[in-house]
Amino acid sequence: MSLSMISPTIPANEEKRLESIRKLDIIDTFAEESYDSITKLASEICQTPIALITILGSEKNWFKSKLGTSIPELEREFSFCGHAILNPNELFEVPNTLEDVRFKDNPLVLPLESGVRFYAGVPILDEEGLPLGTLCVLDSKEHHLTENQKSSLKSLAKQVELLFEYRRKNQALEKMKNDLDENNRILREFASTVSHDLKMPLANMIITADILKAKYSDKLDDDGVNYLNYLKHSGLTLSEYINGLLDYYSSSSLHEDTHQEFFLNDLLEDIIDLLQIDQNCEINLPDNNLKIFGNSAALGQIFMNLISNSIKYNNSEKIIIELDCTENREFYNFSIRDNGIGIPKEKQNNIFELFTTAADRDRHGKKGHGIGLSTVKKLIGSLGGNITITSEEDKGTHFEFNIKRSRKVD
C-alpha cells in the first residue's frame, strides 16, 4: 500500500542526540514507578486514555512508561514523536490526525474505529537542550487541550527531565564507586605484596641486630651499640607501619563477618589483656555491661585503636580512661574519654584522615603513622555509624561513636 503520510525528518544534531541517549542507557530498562506515576498524571490531567514517555532511537520509538497500550515500541517513521522533537522547545499538538497531511495515511491513524485521532507531546530535553523523546498523550477521538492542561503537561515533562538528570548523576556516582573499589582492590593487593615481601627481611634485620648486640657488644663502643639499637628500632617502626596499612586495607572486609551475641565488657577485658598495659593506667569499664548482637571483630578493632591511642598520647602520671555505652532502638552508642595530651583544635577536623596524627611523638617518643583513627572511622562507617571528637589540649580527648543495631534472625 502506498502511503502519502510524511515521515519525520532527521534533526541536524541527530548524532549528538543519539549519543546522549546512549549515555543515558535507559532503553530496554524495566518499568519504574517514578515514571509510571507521571504518565498516570498526564492521562488524568489531559483526559486521554493513553499517555507515554518515549525515547526516540535511530530506528525505533521506545516507551519508558506507557498507560493505555501494550505496544512496547514502534517504527520511527510512523512516530508522532519524531515530528514533536523537531521543535524541542514547543508543545506539539495534533487535534485531529485525519485533517493533518502528515498523519492521515499513517498506519496508526488508518483504523477508523480505533486509530489515533489526537496527539500532544512535549519534548524531553537533556542538559544541553537535545530532545531525547517526549511525554505525550493520545486519544482515539478528536481532542483539544486547554491552556492549563498544556501548562501541566509541560511541567510533567520537566519532571521526566529531572528523573533523567538523577539517572545520569547516579550513573556517575556508580562509576566513581566502581573506580574506587578497583583502586582499593589494587591497594589491598599491593599491601599484601608489601607484607609478604618485606616482613621476613625486616624480621631478619631485627633478629640480626639483636644477635650482633648480644655477641659483639663488648667489642663495640657506645656509638656502635647505639647504631644497632637504632637499626632495630627502625625495623620495628617499619614493621608496625606495614601492619597498620594492612589493618587499614583489610578493615573493609571485617563488617562482612558473621554477627554474634556477646557482652561488651567481656570484649573490652580481652582487648585490655591483649594490650599488655604496663603503665600506671586505670581503665574504667561501663557500668552497663551491654549485651550486643553484632560484629565483635570490627568493634574490637575500633576499641583496640582508641584505647591504644588514649595510652600512647598521654603524659599524665596516672592514665585514666573512662568507657561508657548506651543503646536505643536504632543504635549502640559508645564513649571513650581520657586525660591525655588532647588534640589541637586545628587538627580536629581532619584527624580521621589517613596519615594524620594528633601529635608529633607519643609518650615513648615514637612518631605515629596516622593510620589507626582512619581505620576506626572506616570501620564505624561500614557498621552504619558515625564518630565525633571533643578535645582540649593538655586536658584530654573524648570520642563518641555509634553503630547501627543488627537485627537478630532466629
Short mmCIF file of C-alpha atoms in Angstrom, two decimals:
data_model
loop_
_atom_site.label_atom_id
_atom_site.label_comp_id
_atom_site.label_asym_id
_atom_site.label_seq_id
_atom_site.Cartn_x
_atom_site.Cartn_y
_atom_site.Cartn_z
CA MET A 1 0.00 0.00 0.00
CA SER A 2 1.37 3.42 -0.94
CA LEU A 3 1.26 5.93 1.86
CA SER A 4 1.09 9.68 1.39
CA MET A 5 1.96 10.36 5.05
CA ILE A 6 5.05 12.44 5.78
CA SER A 7 7.74 10.70 7.82
CA PRO A 8 9.54 12.87 10.36
CA THR A 9 12.77 14.43 9.17
CA ILE A 10 16.08 13.74 10.92
CA PRO A 11 17.29 16.60 13.17
CA ALA A 12 20.57 18.28 12.26
CA ASN A 13 22.03 17.32 15.66
CA GLU A 14 20.97 13.66 15.36
CA GLU A 15 24.37 12.13 16.17
CA LYS A 16 24.78 14.17 19.35
CA ARG A 17 21.18 13.39 20.30
CA LEU A 18 21.67 9.64 19.87
CA GLU A 19 24.96 9.78 21.79
CA SER A 20 23.12 11.43 24.70
CA ILE A 21 20.57 8.61 24.63
CA ARG A 22 23.35 6.01 24.62
CA LYS A 23 24.96 7.64 27.66
CA LEU A 24 21.63 7.68 29.48
CA ASP A 25 21.47 3.90 28.94
CA ILE A 26 17.73 3.74 29.52
CA ILE A 27 16.35 1.87 26.50
CA ASP A 28 15.05 -1.62 27.39
CA THR A 29 15.18 -0.90 31.13
CA PHE A 30 12.38 -2.11 33.39
CA ALA A 31 9.30 -0.08 34.27
CA GLU A 32 9.75 2.26 37.23
CA GLU A 33 7.08 3.73 39.49
CA SER A 34 8.58 7.22 39.32
CA TYR A 35 7.98 7.33 35.54
CA ASP A 36 4.65 5.48 35.61
CA SER A 37 3.22 7.98 38.09
CA ILE A 38 3.94 10.77 35.59
CA THR A 39 2.12 9.07 32.71
CA LYS A 40 -0.81 8.40 35.03
CA LEU A 41 -0.99 12.08 35.99
CA ALA A 42 -0.65 13.17 32.35
CA SER A 43 -3.55 10.90 31.35
CA GLU A 44 -5.78 12.15 34.16
CA ILE A 45 -4.96 15.83 33.67
CA CYS A 46 -5.34 15.76 29.87
CA GLN A 47 -8.35 13.37 29.98
CA THR A 48 -6.85 10.96 27.45
CA PRO A 49 -6.81 7.14 27.62
CA ILE A 50 -3.17 6.86 26.53
CA ALA A 51 -0.04 8.52 27.93
CA LEU A 52 3.57 7.67 27.07
CA ILE A 53 7.14 8.58 27.98
CA THR A 54 9.10 7.85 24.82
CA ILE A 55 12.75 7.63 23.85
CA LEU A 56 13.32 8.19 20.14
CA GLY A 57 16.15 5.99 18.92
CA SER A 58 17.67 5.82 15.45
CA GLU A 59 15.02 3.41 14.13
CA LYS A 60 12.55 2.78 16.97
CA ASN A 61 10.40 4.86 19.27
CA TRP A 62 10.68 3.05 22.62
CA PHE A 63 8.40 3.60 25.62
CA LYS A 64 9.94 4.02 29.08
CA SER A 65 6.44 4.26 30.53
CA LYS A 66 3.09 3.54 28.91
CA LEU A 67 -0.52 3.80 30.02
CA GLY A 68 -3.41 2.56 27.91
CA THR A 69 -1.40 0.48 25.43
CA SER A 70 0.62 -2.72 25.49
CA ILE A 71 2.83 -1.84 22.49
CA PRO A 72 6.48 -1.69 23.67
CA GLU A 73 7.76 0.33 20.70
CA LEU A 74 7.03 1.31 17.10
CA GLU A 75 8.86 2.23 13.93
CA ARG A 76 10.31 5.72 13.99
CA GLU A 77 8.95 6.53 10.52
CA PHE A 78 5.39 6.20 11.88
CA SER A 79 6.16 8.05 15.08
CA PHE A 80 4.32 11.22 16.09
CA CYS A 81 7.18 11.92 18.50
CA GLY A 82 9.61 12.11 15.57
CA HIS A 83 7.75 15.24 14.48
CA ALA A 84 7.44 16.60 18.02
CA ILE A 85 11.21 16.70 18.68
CA LEU A 86 11.84 18.87 15.62
CA ASN A 87 10.75 21.88 17.69
CA PRO A 88 12.29 20.91 21.05
CA ASN A 89 11.04 23.94 22.99
CA GLU A 90 7.40 23.73 21.92
CA LEU A 91 4.42 21.54 22.71
CA PHE A 92 3.35 19.66 19.57
CA GLU A 93 -0.43 19.13 19.25
CA VAL A 94 -2.49 17.46 16.54
CA PRO A 95 -6.21 17.79 17.45
CA ASN A 96 -7.40 15.57 14.55
CA THR A 97 -4.87 13.39 12.70
CA LEU A 98 -7.29 12.80 9.80
CA GLU A 99 -7.11 16.51 8.99
CA ASP A 100 -3.29 16.67 9.10
CA VAL A 101 -1.47 15.74 5.89
CA ARG A 102 1.49 14.39 7.85
CA PHE A 103 -0.59 11.69 9.54
CA LYS A 104 -3.81 10.98 7.64
CA ASP A 105 -2.40 7.83 5.99
CA ASN A 106 -0.29 6.75 8.98
CA PRO A 107 -0.93 3.07 9.92
CA LEU A 108 -1.62 4.20 13.50
CA VAL A 109 -4.36 6.52 12.20
CA LEU A 110 -6.00 4.40 9.49
CA PRO A 111 -8.26 2.16 11.62
CA LEU A 112 -11.35 4.37 11.58
CA GLU A 113 -12.81 2.95 14.79
CA SER A 114 -9.66 2.65 16.94
CA GLY A 115 -6.94 4.69 15.23
CA VAL A 116 -5.11 7.60 16.83
CA ARG A 117 -7.08 10.81 16.31
CA PHE A 118 -5.38 13.09 18.81
CA TYR A 119 -1.74 13.56 19.83
CA ALA A 120 0.03 16.08 22.05
CA GLY A 121 3.69 15.75 23.03
CA VAL A 122 6.27 17.79 24.93
CA PRO A 123 9.93 17.10 24.03
CA ILE A 124 12.10 15.83 26.89
CA LEU A 125 15.49 17.55 26.77
CA ASP A 126 18.91 16.69 28.15
CA GLU A 127 21.20 19.20 29.90
CA GLU A 128 22.35 20.55 26.51
CA GLY A 129 18.80 21.00 25.20
CA LEU A 130 18.90 17.95 22.94
CA PRO A 131 15.49 16.21 22.59
CA LEU A 132 15.67 12.57 23.71
CA GLY A 133 11.96 11.75 23.43
CA THR A 134 8.62 13.06 24.60
CA LEU A 135 5.95 12.96 27.23
CA CYS A 136 2.84 12.55 25.11
CA VAL A 137 -0.90 11.87 25.40
CA LEU A 138 -3.12 10.25 22.73
CA ASP A 139 -6.82 9.67 22.13
CA SER A 140 -8.99 7.79 19.63
CA LYS A 141 -11.19 10.84 19.12
CA GLU A 142 -10.60 14.48 18.32
CA HIS A 143 -9.34 16.38 21.33
CA HIS A 144 -8.17 19.88 22.27
CA LEU A 145 -6.02 20.64 25.31
CA THR A 146 -6.86 23.64 27.45
CA GLU A 147 -4.13 26.11 28.31
CA ASN A 148 -3.99 24.69 31.85
CA GLN A 149 -3.60 21.16 30.50
CA LYS A 150 -0.81 22.29 28.18
CA SER A 151 0.97 24.00 31.07
CA SER A 152 0.59 20.91 33.27
CA LEU A 153 1.89 18.61 30.54
CA LYS A 154 4.97 20.82 30.15
CA SER A 155 5.54 20.74 33.91
CA LEU A 156 5.32 16.95 33.96
CA ALA A 157 7.83 16.77 31.11
CA LYS A 158 10.22 18.80 33.27
CA GLN A 159 9.83 16.18 35.98
CA VAL A 160 10.88 13.50 33.49
CA GLU A 161 13.93 15.61 32.64
CA LEU A 162 14.79 15.72 36.35
CA LEU A 163 14.48 11.93 36.57
CA PHE A 164 16.85 11.63 33.60
CA GLU A 165 19.28 14.01 35.32
CA TYR A 166 19.15 11.96 38.53
CA ARG A 167 19.79 8.84 36.48
CA ARG A 168 22.88 10.40 34.91
CA LYS A 169 24.17 11.51 38.31
CA ASN A 170 23.56 8.04 39.78
CA GLN A 171 25.44 6.52 36.87
CA ALA A 172 28.37 8.88 37.52
CA LEU A 173 28.34 8.00 41.23
CA GLU A 174 28.17 4.29 40.44
CA LYS A 175 31.14 4.62 38.09
CA MET A 176 33.04 6.55 40.75
CA LYS A 177 32.23 3.84 43.31
CA ASN A 178 33.39 1.11 40.94
CA ASP A 179 36.61 3.01 40.24
CA LEU A 180 37.21 3.45 43.98
CA ASP A 181 36.51 -0.23 44.59
CA GLU A 182 39.01 -1.14 41.90
CA ASN A 183 41.61 1.25 43.33
CA ASN A 184 41.06 -0.20 46.79
CA ARG A 185 41.44 -3.71 45.40
CA ILE A 186 44.76 -2.75 43.83
CA LEU A 187 45.89 -1.11 47.07
CA ARG A 188 44.93 -4.19 49.09
CA GLU A 189 46.89 -6.38 46.71
CA PHE A 190 49.83 -4.00 46.98
CA ALA A 191 49.64 -4.04 50.78
CA SER A 192 49.53 -7.81 50.75
CA THR A 193 52.55 -7.94 48.44
CA VAL A 194 54.46 -5.50 50.63
CA SER A 195 53.61 -7.58 53.67
CA HIS A 196 54.82 -10.77 52.05
CA ASP A 197 57.98 -9.30 50.55
CA LEU A 198 59.11 -7.07 53.42
CA LYS A 199 58.05 -8.78 56.64
CA MET A 200 60.62 -11.56 56.50
CA PRO A 201 63.60 -9.30 55.59
CA LEU A 202 62.54 -6.90 58.36
CA ALA A 203 62.31 -9.73 60.87
CA ASN A 204 65.75 -10.93 59.84
CA MET A 205 67.14 -7.41 60.22
CA ILE A 206 65.68 -7.07 63.73
CA ILE A 207 66.93 -10.50 64.81
CA THR A 208 70.38 -9.85 63.31
CA ALA A 209 70.64 -6.57 65.23
CA ASP A 210 69.85 -8.45 68.46
CA ILE A 211 72.43 -11.16 67.66
CA LEU A 212 75.15 -8.63 66.84
CA LYS A 213 74.42 -6.72 70.05
CA ALA A 214 74.49 -9.89 72.18
CA LYS A 215 77.65 -11.30 70.58
CA TYR A 216 79.75 -8.22 69.94
CA SER A 217 78.53 -5.53 72.36
CA ASP A 218 81.73 -5.88 74.43
CA LYS A 219 83.78 -5.15 71.32
CA LEU A 220 81.74 -2.11 70.25
CA ASP A 221 81.91 1.39 71.64
CA ASP A 222 78.80 3.28 72.70
CA ASP A 223 78.20 4.60 69.20
CA GLY A 224 78.30 1.09 67.76
CA VAL A 225 75.74 -0.17 70.29
CA ASN A 226 73.56 2.88 69.60
CA TYR A 227 73.70 2.14 65.86
CA LEU A 228 72.47 -1.39 66.48
CA ASN A 229 69.69 -0.10 68.70
CA TYR A 230 68.73 2.42 66.02
CA LEU A 231 68.75 -0.35 63.37
CA LYS A 232 66.41 -2.49 65.47
CA HIS A 233 64.15 0.45 66.31
CA SER A 234 63.86 1.41 62.62
CA GLY A 235 62.99 -2.15 61.68
CA LEU A 236 60.28 -2.34 64.35
CA THR A 237 58.86 1.03 63.30
CA LEU A 238 58.67 -0.02 59.64
CA SER A 239 57.08 -3.33 60.64
CA GLU A 240 54.40 -1.51 62.66
CA TYR A 241 53.78 0.81 59.72
CA ILE A 242 53.25 -2.12 57.37
CA ASN A 243 50.93 -3.83 59.86
CA GLY A 244 48.95 -0.59 60.16
CA LEU A 245 48.49 -0.36 56.40
CA LEU A 246 47.41 -3.98 56.27
CA ASP A 247 44.87 -3.35 59.03
CA TYR A 248 43.52 -0.33 57.16
CA TYR A 249 43.07 -2.06 53.81
CA SER A 250 41.69 -5.24 55.34
CA SER A 251 39.27 -3.41 57.65
CA SER A 252 36.63 -3.08 54.91
CA SER A 253 36.10 -6.83 54.98
CA LEU A 254 35.62 -7.04 58.75
CA HIS A 255 32.00 -5.85 58.61
CA GLU A 256 31.17 -8.90 56.47
CA ASP A 257 31.98 -11.28 59.34
CA THR A 258 29.19 -13.28 60.89
CA HIS A 259 27.37 -11.40 63.63
CA GLN A 260 27.14 -12.91 67.07
CA GLU A 261 25.86 -12.14 70.54
CA PHE A 262 28.43 -11.01 73.14
CA PHE A 263 28.81 -8.85 76.24
CA LEU A 264 30.68 -5.58 75.69
CA ASN A 265 32.71 -5.74 78.91
CA ASP A 266 33.97 -9.23 78.06
CA LEU A 267 35.22 -7.87 74.75
CA LEU A 268 36.85 -4.86 76.45
CA GLU A 269 38.61 -7.05 79.03
CA ASP A 270 40.06 -9.20 76.24
CA ILE A 271 41.34 -6.07 74.48
CA ILE A 272 42.97 -4.75 77.67
CA ASP A 273 44.70 -8.11 78.15
CA LEU A 274 46.00 -8.03 74.57
CA LEU A 275 47.41 -4.52 75.03
CA GLN A 276 49.57 -5.77 77.95
CA ILE A 277 49.44 -2.39 79.66
CA ASP A 278 52.41 -1.89 81.97
CA GLN A 279 51.96 1.83 82.69
CA ASN A 280 50.15 3.24 85.69
CA CYS A 281 46.84 3.09 83.92
CA GLU A 282 43.26 2.93 85.15
CA ILE A 283 40.62 1.81 82.66
CA ASN A 284 37.04 2.04 83.92
CA LEU A 285 34.64 -0.24 82.11
CA PRO A 286 31.00 0.74 81.56
CA ASP A 287 28.65 0.18 84.49
CA ASN A 288 26.19 -1.19 81.98
CA ASN A 289 27.59 -4.46 80.62
CA LEU A 290 25.72 -4.18 77.35
CA LYS A 291 24.64 -7.34 75.56
CA ILE A 292 25.30 -6.77 71.86
CA PHE A 293 24.31 -8.66 68.75
CA GLY A 294 26.78 -7.54 66.14
CA ASN A 295 30.27 -7.79 64.72
CA SER A 296 32.64 -8.33 67.64
CA ALA A 297 35.75 -8.39 65.42
CA ALA A 298 35.08 -4.94 63.95
CA LEU A 299 34.03 -3.42 67.29
CA GLY A 300 37.10 -4.96 68.92
CA GLN A 301 39.44 -3.34 66.40
CA ILE A 302 37.73 0.03 66.94
CA PHE A 303 38.22 -0.11 70.72
CA MET A 304 41.74 -1.52 70.32
CA ASN A 305 42.78 1.54 68.30
CA LEU A 306 41.02 4.10 70.51
CA ILE A 307 42.26 2.68 73.84
CA SER A 308 45.79 2.28 72.45
CA ASN A 309 45.79 5.93 71.34
CA SER A 310 44.50 7.07 74.75
CA ILE A 311 47.51 5.36 76.34
CA LYS A 312 50.16 6.37 73.82
CA TYR A 313 49.22 10.04 73.66
CA ASN A 314 49.13 10.64 77.40
CA ASN A 315 51.75 12.32 79.59
CA SER A 316 49.84 12.08 82.88
CA GLU A 317 51.46 10.30 85.80
CA LYS A 318 48.33 8.20 86.05
CA ILE A 319 46.45 7.44 82.85
CA ILE A 320 42.68 7.38 83.31
CA ILE A 321 40.37 6.08 80.59
CA GLU A 322 36.59 6.11 81.03
CA LEU A 323 34.45 3.83 78.84
CA ASP A 324 30.68 4.07 78.58
CA CYS A 325 27.84 2.71 76.48
CA THR A 326 24.09 3.11 75.95
CA GLU A 327 21.59 1.79 73.47
CA ASN A 328 18.38 2.88 71.77
CA ARG A 329 16.09 1.35 69.17
CA GLU A 330 18.44 2.05 66.25
CA PHE A 331 21.99 2.34 67.60
CA TYR A 332 24.52 1.21 70.16
CA ASN A 333 26.26 4.33 71.49
CA PHE A 334 29.82 4.25 72.85
CA SER A 335 32.09 6.73 74.58
CA ILE A 336 35.79 6.77 75.45
CA ARG A 337 37.28 9.64 77.46
CA ASP A 338 40.92 10.06 78.56
CA ASN A 339 43.12 12.55 80.41
CA GLY A 340 45.77 12.63 77.69
CA ILE A 341 47.54 15.40 75.82
CA GLY A 342 44.46 16.26 73.77
CA ILE A 343 44.26 17.17 70.10
CA PRO A 344 44.93 20.70 68.86
CA LYS A 345 41.78 22.41 67.58
CA GLU A 346 43.26 22.96 64.11
CA LYS A 347 43.81 19.19 63.72
CA GLN A 348 40.41 18.01 64.93
CA ASN A 349 38.63 18.47 61.59
CA ASN A 350 40.98 16.13 59.72
CA ILE A 351 42.18 13.82 62.49
CA PHE A 352 40.40 10.85 60.86
CA GLU A 353 42.19 11.28 57.54
CA LEU A 354 44.81 8.72 56.56
CA PHE A 355 48.37 9.58 57.74
CA THR A 356 47.16 12.39 60.04
CA THR A 357 48.49 12.26 63.61
CA ALA A 358 47.40 14.01 66.80
CA ALA A 359 50.97 14.80 67.90
CA ASP A 360 54.50 14.58 66.55
CA ARG A 361 55.51 11.97 69.15
CA ASP A 362 53.76 9.67 71.62
CA ARG A 363 54.69 9.21 75.30
CA HIS A 364 57.63 7.00 74.29
CA GLY A 365 58.96 9.49 71.75
CA LYS A 366 57.79 7.42 68.78
CA LYS A 367 56.26 9.09 65.74
CA GLY A 368 52.78 7.81 64.84
CA HIS A 369 51.78 6.75 61.35
CA GLY A 370 48.29 8.27 61.26
CA ILE A 371 46.55 5.07 60.22
CA GLY A 372 44.66 3.97 63.36
CA LEU A 373 41.96 6.67 63.54
CA SER A 374 41.39 6.48 59.79
CA THR A 375 40.80 2.75 60.19
CA VAL A 376 38.41 3.45 63.09
CA LYS A 377 36.30 5.86 61.03
CA LYS A 378 36.25 3.47 58.09
CA LEU A 379 35.07 0.59 60.27
CA ILE A 380 32.41 2.65 62.03
CA GLY A 381 31.09 3.84 58.67
CA SER A 382 30.88 0.26 57.43
CA LEU A 383 28.80 -0.57 60.52
CA GLY A 384 26.32 2.19 59.73
CA GLY A 385 27.55 4.63 62.37
CA ASN A 386 29.43 7.86 62.93
CA ILE A 387 32.17 9.16 65.24
CA THR A 388 32.74 12.60 66.76
CA ILE A 389 35.53 14.10 68.82
CA THR A 390 35.72 16.66 71.62
CA SER A 391 39.20 17.56 72.79
CA GLU A 392 41.20 20.22 74.58
CA GLU A 393 44.97 20.37 74.68
CA ASP A 394 46.50 19.10 77.93
CA LYS A 395 43.05 18.15 79.25
CA GLY A 396 42.16 15.04 77.29
CA THR A 397 40.05 13.72 74.47
CA HIS A 398 36.51 12.38 74.28
CA PHE A 399 35.43 10.16 71.38
CA GLU A 400 31.77 9.29 70.90
CA PHE A 401 30.61 6.87 68.24
CA ASN A 402 27.64 4.69 67.39
CA ILE A 403 26.97 1.63 65.26
CA LYS A 404 23.66 0.54 63.81
CA ARG A 405 21.90 -2.25 65.64
CA SER A 406 21.75 -5.52 63.75
CA ARG A 407 18.51 -7.44 63.63
CA LYS A 408 18.87 -10.90 65.08
CA VAL A 409 17.40 -13.60 62.87
CA ASP A 410 16.07 -16.60 64.77
#
